[in-house]
Short mmCIF file of C-alpha atoms in Angstrom, two decimals:
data_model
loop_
_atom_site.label_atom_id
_atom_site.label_comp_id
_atom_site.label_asym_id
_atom_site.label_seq_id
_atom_site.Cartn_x
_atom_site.Cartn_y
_atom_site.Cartn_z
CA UNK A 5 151.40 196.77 114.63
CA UNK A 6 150.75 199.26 117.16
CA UNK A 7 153.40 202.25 117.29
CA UNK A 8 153.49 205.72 119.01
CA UNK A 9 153.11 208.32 116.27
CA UNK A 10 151.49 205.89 113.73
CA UNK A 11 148.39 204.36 112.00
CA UNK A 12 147.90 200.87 113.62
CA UNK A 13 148.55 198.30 111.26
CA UNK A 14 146.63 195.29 110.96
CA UNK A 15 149.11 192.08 110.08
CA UNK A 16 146.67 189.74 109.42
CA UNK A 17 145.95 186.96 111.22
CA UNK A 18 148.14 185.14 112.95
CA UNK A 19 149.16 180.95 112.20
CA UNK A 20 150.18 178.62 115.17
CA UNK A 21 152.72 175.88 114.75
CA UNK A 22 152.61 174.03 118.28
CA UNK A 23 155.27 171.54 119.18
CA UNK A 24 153.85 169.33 122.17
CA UNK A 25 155.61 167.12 124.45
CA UNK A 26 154.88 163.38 123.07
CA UNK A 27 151.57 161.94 124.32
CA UNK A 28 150.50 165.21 125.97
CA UNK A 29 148.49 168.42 125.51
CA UNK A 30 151.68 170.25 127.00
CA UNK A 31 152.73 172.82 124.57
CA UNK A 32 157.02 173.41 124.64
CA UNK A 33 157.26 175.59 121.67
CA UNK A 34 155.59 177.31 118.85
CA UNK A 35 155.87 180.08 116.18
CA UNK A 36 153.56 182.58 115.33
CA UNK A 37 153.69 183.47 112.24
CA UNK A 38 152.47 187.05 110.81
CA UNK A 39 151.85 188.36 107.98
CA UNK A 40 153.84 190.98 106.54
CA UNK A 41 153.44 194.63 107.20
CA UNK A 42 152.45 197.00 104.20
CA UNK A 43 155.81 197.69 102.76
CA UNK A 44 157.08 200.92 104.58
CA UNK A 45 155.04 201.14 107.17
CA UNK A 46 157.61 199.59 109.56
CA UNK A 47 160.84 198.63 107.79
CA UNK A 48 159.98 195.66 107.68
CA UNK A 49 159.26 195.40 103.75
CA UNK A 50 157.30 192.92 102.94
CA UNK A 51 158.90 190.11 105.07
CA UNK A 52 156.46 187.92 107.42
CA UNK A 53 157.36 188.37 111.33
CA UNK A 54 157.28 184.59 113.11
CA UNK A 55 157.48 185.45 117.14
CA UNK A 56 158.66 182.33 118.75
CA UNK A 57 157.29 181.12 121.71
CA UNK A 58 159.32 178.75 124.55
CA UNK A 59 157.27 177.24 127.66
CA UNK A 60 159.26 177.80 130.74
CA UNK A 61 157.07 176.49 133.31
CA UNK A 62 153.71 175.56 133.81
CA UNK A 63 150.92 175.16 136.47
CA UNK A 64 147.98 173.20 135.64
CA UNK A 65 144.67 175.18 137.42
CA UNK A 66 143.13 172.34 138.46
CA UNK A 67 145.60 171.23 141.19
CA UNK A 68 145.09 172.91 143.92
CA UNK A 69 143.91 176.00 142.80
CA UNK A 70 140.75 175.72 142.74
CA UNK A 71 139.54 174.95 139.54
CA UNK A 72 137.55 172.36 137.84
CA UNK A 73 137.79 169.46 137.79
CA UNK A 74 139.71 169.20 140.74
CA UNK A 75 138.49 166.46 142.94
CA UNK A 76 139.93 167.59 146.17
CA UNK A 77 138.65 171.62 146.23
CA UNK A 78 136.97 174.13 144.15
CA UNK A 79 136.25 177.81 144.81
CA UNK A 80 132.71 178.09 146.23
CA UNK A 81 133.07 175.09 148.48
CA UNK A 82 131.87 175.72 152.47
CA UNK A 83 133.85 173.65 154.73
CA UNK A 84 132.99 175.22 157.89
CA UNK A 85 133.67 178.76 160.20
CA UNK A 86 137.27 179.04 160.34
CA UNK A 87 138.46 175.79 158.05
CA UNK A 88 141.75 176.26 156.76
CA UNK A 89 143.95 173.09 155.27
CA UNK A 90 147.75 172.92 153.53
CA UNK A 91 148.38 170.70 150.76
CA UNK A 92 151.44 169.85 148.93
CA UNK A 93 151.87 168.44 145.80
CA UNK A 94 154.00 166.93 143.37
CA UNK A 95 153.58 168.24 139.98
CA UNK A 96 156.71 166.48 138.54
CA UNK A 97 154.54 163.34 138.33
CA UNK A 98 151.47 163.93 136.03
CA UNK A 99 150.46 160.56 136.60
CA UNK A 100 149.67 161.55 140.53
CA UNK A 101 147.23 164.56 138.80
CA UNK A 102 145.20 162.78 136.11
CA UNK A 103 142.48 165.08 136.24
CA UNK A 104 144.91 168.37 135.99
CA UNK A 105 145.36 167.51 131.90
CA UNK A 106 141.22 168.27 131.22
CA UNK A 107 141.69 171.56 133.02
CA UNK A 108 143.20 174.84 132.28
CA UNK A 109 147.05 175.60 132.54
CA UNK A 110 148.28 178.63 132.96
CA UNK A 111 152.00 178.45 131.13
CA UNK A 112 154.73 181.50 131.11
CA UNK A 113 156.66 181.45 128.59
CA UNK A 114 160.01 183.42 126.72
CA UNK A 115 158.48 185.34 123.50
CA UNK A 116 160.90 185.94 121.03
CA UNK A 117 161.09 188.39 117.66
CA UNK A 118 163.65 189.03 115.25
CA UNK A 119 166.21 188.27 118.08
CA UNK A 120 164.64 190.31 120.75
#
Protein backbone atom coordinates (compact mmCIF):
# COMPACT_ATOMS: atom_id res chain seq x y z
CA UNK A 1 0.00 0.00 0.00
CA UNK A 2 1.73 2.90 -1.26
CA UNK A 3 0.30 6.40 0.04
CA UNK A 4 1.60 10.05 -0.03
CA UNK A 5 2.55 10.95 3.54
CA UNK A 6 2.95 7.29 4.71
CA UNK A 7 5.13 4.19 5.46
CA UNK A 8 4.56 1.76 2.49
CA UNK A 9 2.82 -1.14 3.55
CA UNK A 10 3.54 -4.47 2.44
CA UNK A 11 0.03 -6.63 1.99
CA UNK A 12 1.43 -9.74 1.47
CA UNK A 13 1.34 -11.57 -1.39
CA UNK A 14 -1.13 -11.59 -3.61
CA UNK A 15 -3.60 -15.05 -4.66
CA UNK A 16 -5.03 -15.40 -8.29
CA UNK A 17 -8.39 -16.96 -8.96
CA UNK A 18 -8.54 -17.08 -12.94
CA UNK A 19 -11.77 -17.84 -14.67
CA UNK A 20 -10.88 -18.96 -18.39
CA UNK A 21 -13.03 -19.22 -21.30
CA UNK A 22 -13.79 -23.19 -21.68
CA UNK A 23 -11.05 -25.06 -23.60
CA UNK A 24 -8.75 -22.02 -23.75
CA UNK A 25 -5.83 -20.24 -22.06
CA UNK A 26 -8.01 -16.96 -22.47
CA UNK A 27 -8.38 -15.44 -19.13
CA UNK A 28 -12.16 -13.39 -18.72
CA UNK A 29 -11.97 -12.71 -15.09
CA UNK A 30 -10.12 -13.04 -11.89
CA UNK A 31 -9.72 -11.73 -8.29
CA UNK A 32 -6.81 -10.81 -6.58
CA UNK A 33 -6.96 -11.30 -3.40
CA UNK A 34 -4.76 -9.34 -0.64
CA UNK A 35 -4.04 -9.64 2.44
CA UNK A 36 -5.15 -7.34 4.96
CA UNK A 37 -3.45 -4.15 5.90
CA UNK A 38 -2.04 -3.76 9.57
CA UNK A 39 -5.09 -2.59 11.34
CA UNK A 40 -4.97 1.33 11.14
CA UNK A 41 -2.71 1.85 8.79
CA UNK A 42 -5.38 2.47 6.09
CA UNK A 43 -8.92 2.08 7.46
CA UNK A 44 -9.14 -0.76 6.25
CA UNK A 45 -9.00 -2.87 9.64
CA UNK A 46 -8.11 -5.98 9.21
CA UNK A 47 -10.33 -6.87 6.17
CA UNK A 48 -8.55 -8.60 3.00
CA UNK A 49 -8.80 -6.27 -0.29
CA UNK A 50 -9.83 -8.73 -3.52
CA UNK A 51 -9.28 -6.26 -6.79
CA UNK A 52 -11.28 -7.78 -9.50
CA UNK A 53 -10.09 -8.05 -12.77
CA UNK A 54 -12.49 -8.14 -16.24
CA UNK A 55 -10.76 -8.84 -19.80
CA UNK A 56 -12.08 -6.38 -22.24
CA UNK A 57 -10.21 -7.19 -25.22
CA UNK A 58 -7.34 -8.96 -26.25
CA UNK A 59 -4.58 -9.19 -28.96
CA UNK A 60 -2.60 -12.22 -29.20
CA UNK A 61 1.36 -11.00 -30.14
CA UNK A 62 1.93 -13.50 -32.36
CA UNK A 63 -0.45 -12.40 -35.17
CA UNK A 64 0.90 -10.05 -36.95
CA UNK A 65 2.94 -8.35 -34.68
CA UNK A 66 5.78 -9.74 -34.90
CA UNK A 67 6.30 -12.14 -32.40
CA UNK A 68 7.08 -15.73 -32.08
CA UNK A 69 5.85 -18.09 -33.26
CA UNK A 70 4.29 -16.39 -35.93
CA UNK A 71 4.74 -18.21 -39.15
CA UNK A 72 4.14 -15.41 -41.51
CA UNK A 73 6.71 -12.47 -39.91
CA UNK A 74 8.92 -11.83 -37.05
CA UNK A 75 10.93 -8.73 -36.11
CA UNK A 76 14.48 -9.17 -37.46
CA UNK A 77 13.36 -10.62 -40.75
CA UNK A 78 15.13 -8.86 -44.14
CA UNK A 79 12.82 -8.95 -46.96
CA UNK A 80 14.51 -6.63 -49.20
CA UNK A 81 15.34 -2.46 -49.74
CA UNK A 82 12.10 -0.89 -49.56
CA UNK A 83 9.62 -4.13 -48.82
CA UNK A 84 6.57 -3.10 -47.28
CA UNK A 85 3.26 -5.59 -47.18
CA UNK A 86 -0.52 -5.10 -45.49
CA UNK A 87 -2.18 -7.88 -43.90
CA UNK A 88 -5.53 -8.26 -42.45
CA UNK A 89 -6.75 -10.59 -40.21
CA UNK A 90 -9.53 -12.10 -38.55
CA UNK A 91 -9.06 -12.57 -34.95
CA UNK A 92 -12.74 -13.52 -34.24
CA UNK A 93 -11.81 -17.01 -35.50
CA UNK A 94 -9.00 -18.56 -33.33
CA UNK A 95 -9.15 -21.51 -35.33
CA UNK A 96 -7.64 -19.33 -38.50
CA UNK A 97 -4.52 -18.40 -35.77
CA UNK A 98 -3.54 -21.73 -34.21
CA UNK A 99 -0.19 -20.72 -33.48
CA UNK A 100 -1.36 -17.21 -31.73
CA UNK A 101 -2.52 -19.46 -28.38
CA UNK A 102 1.53 -20.59 -27.66
CA UNK A 103 2.41 -16.91 -27.85
CA UNK A 104 2.05 -13.94 -25.71
CA UNK A 105 -1.25 -11.82 -25.42
CA UNK A 106 -1.31 -8.68 -24.45
CA UNK A 107 -5.04 -8.26 -22.69
CA UNK A 108 -6.55 -4.75 -21.22
CA UNK A 109 -8.64 -5.14 -18.87
CA UNK A 110 -11.29 -3.08 -16.17
CA UNK A 111 -9.56 -3.35 -12.52
CA UNK A 112 -11.88 -3.01 -9.91
CA UNK A 113 -11.58 -2.30 -5.81
CA UNK A 114 -14.02 -1.85 -3.24
CA UNK A 115 -16.36 -0.40 -5.98
CA UNK A 116 -13.89 1.86 -7.60
Amino acid sequence: LVRDGHRDTQLGWPRTEIAYRPGTRHPERAVVHLDAPPSGSSGHGSKPLELHVETLTSSPLAVGAGYPPADDWQHGTWRGRGWSERRVYDLSDPSAHPLAAYGVTDHAARFTLEGR
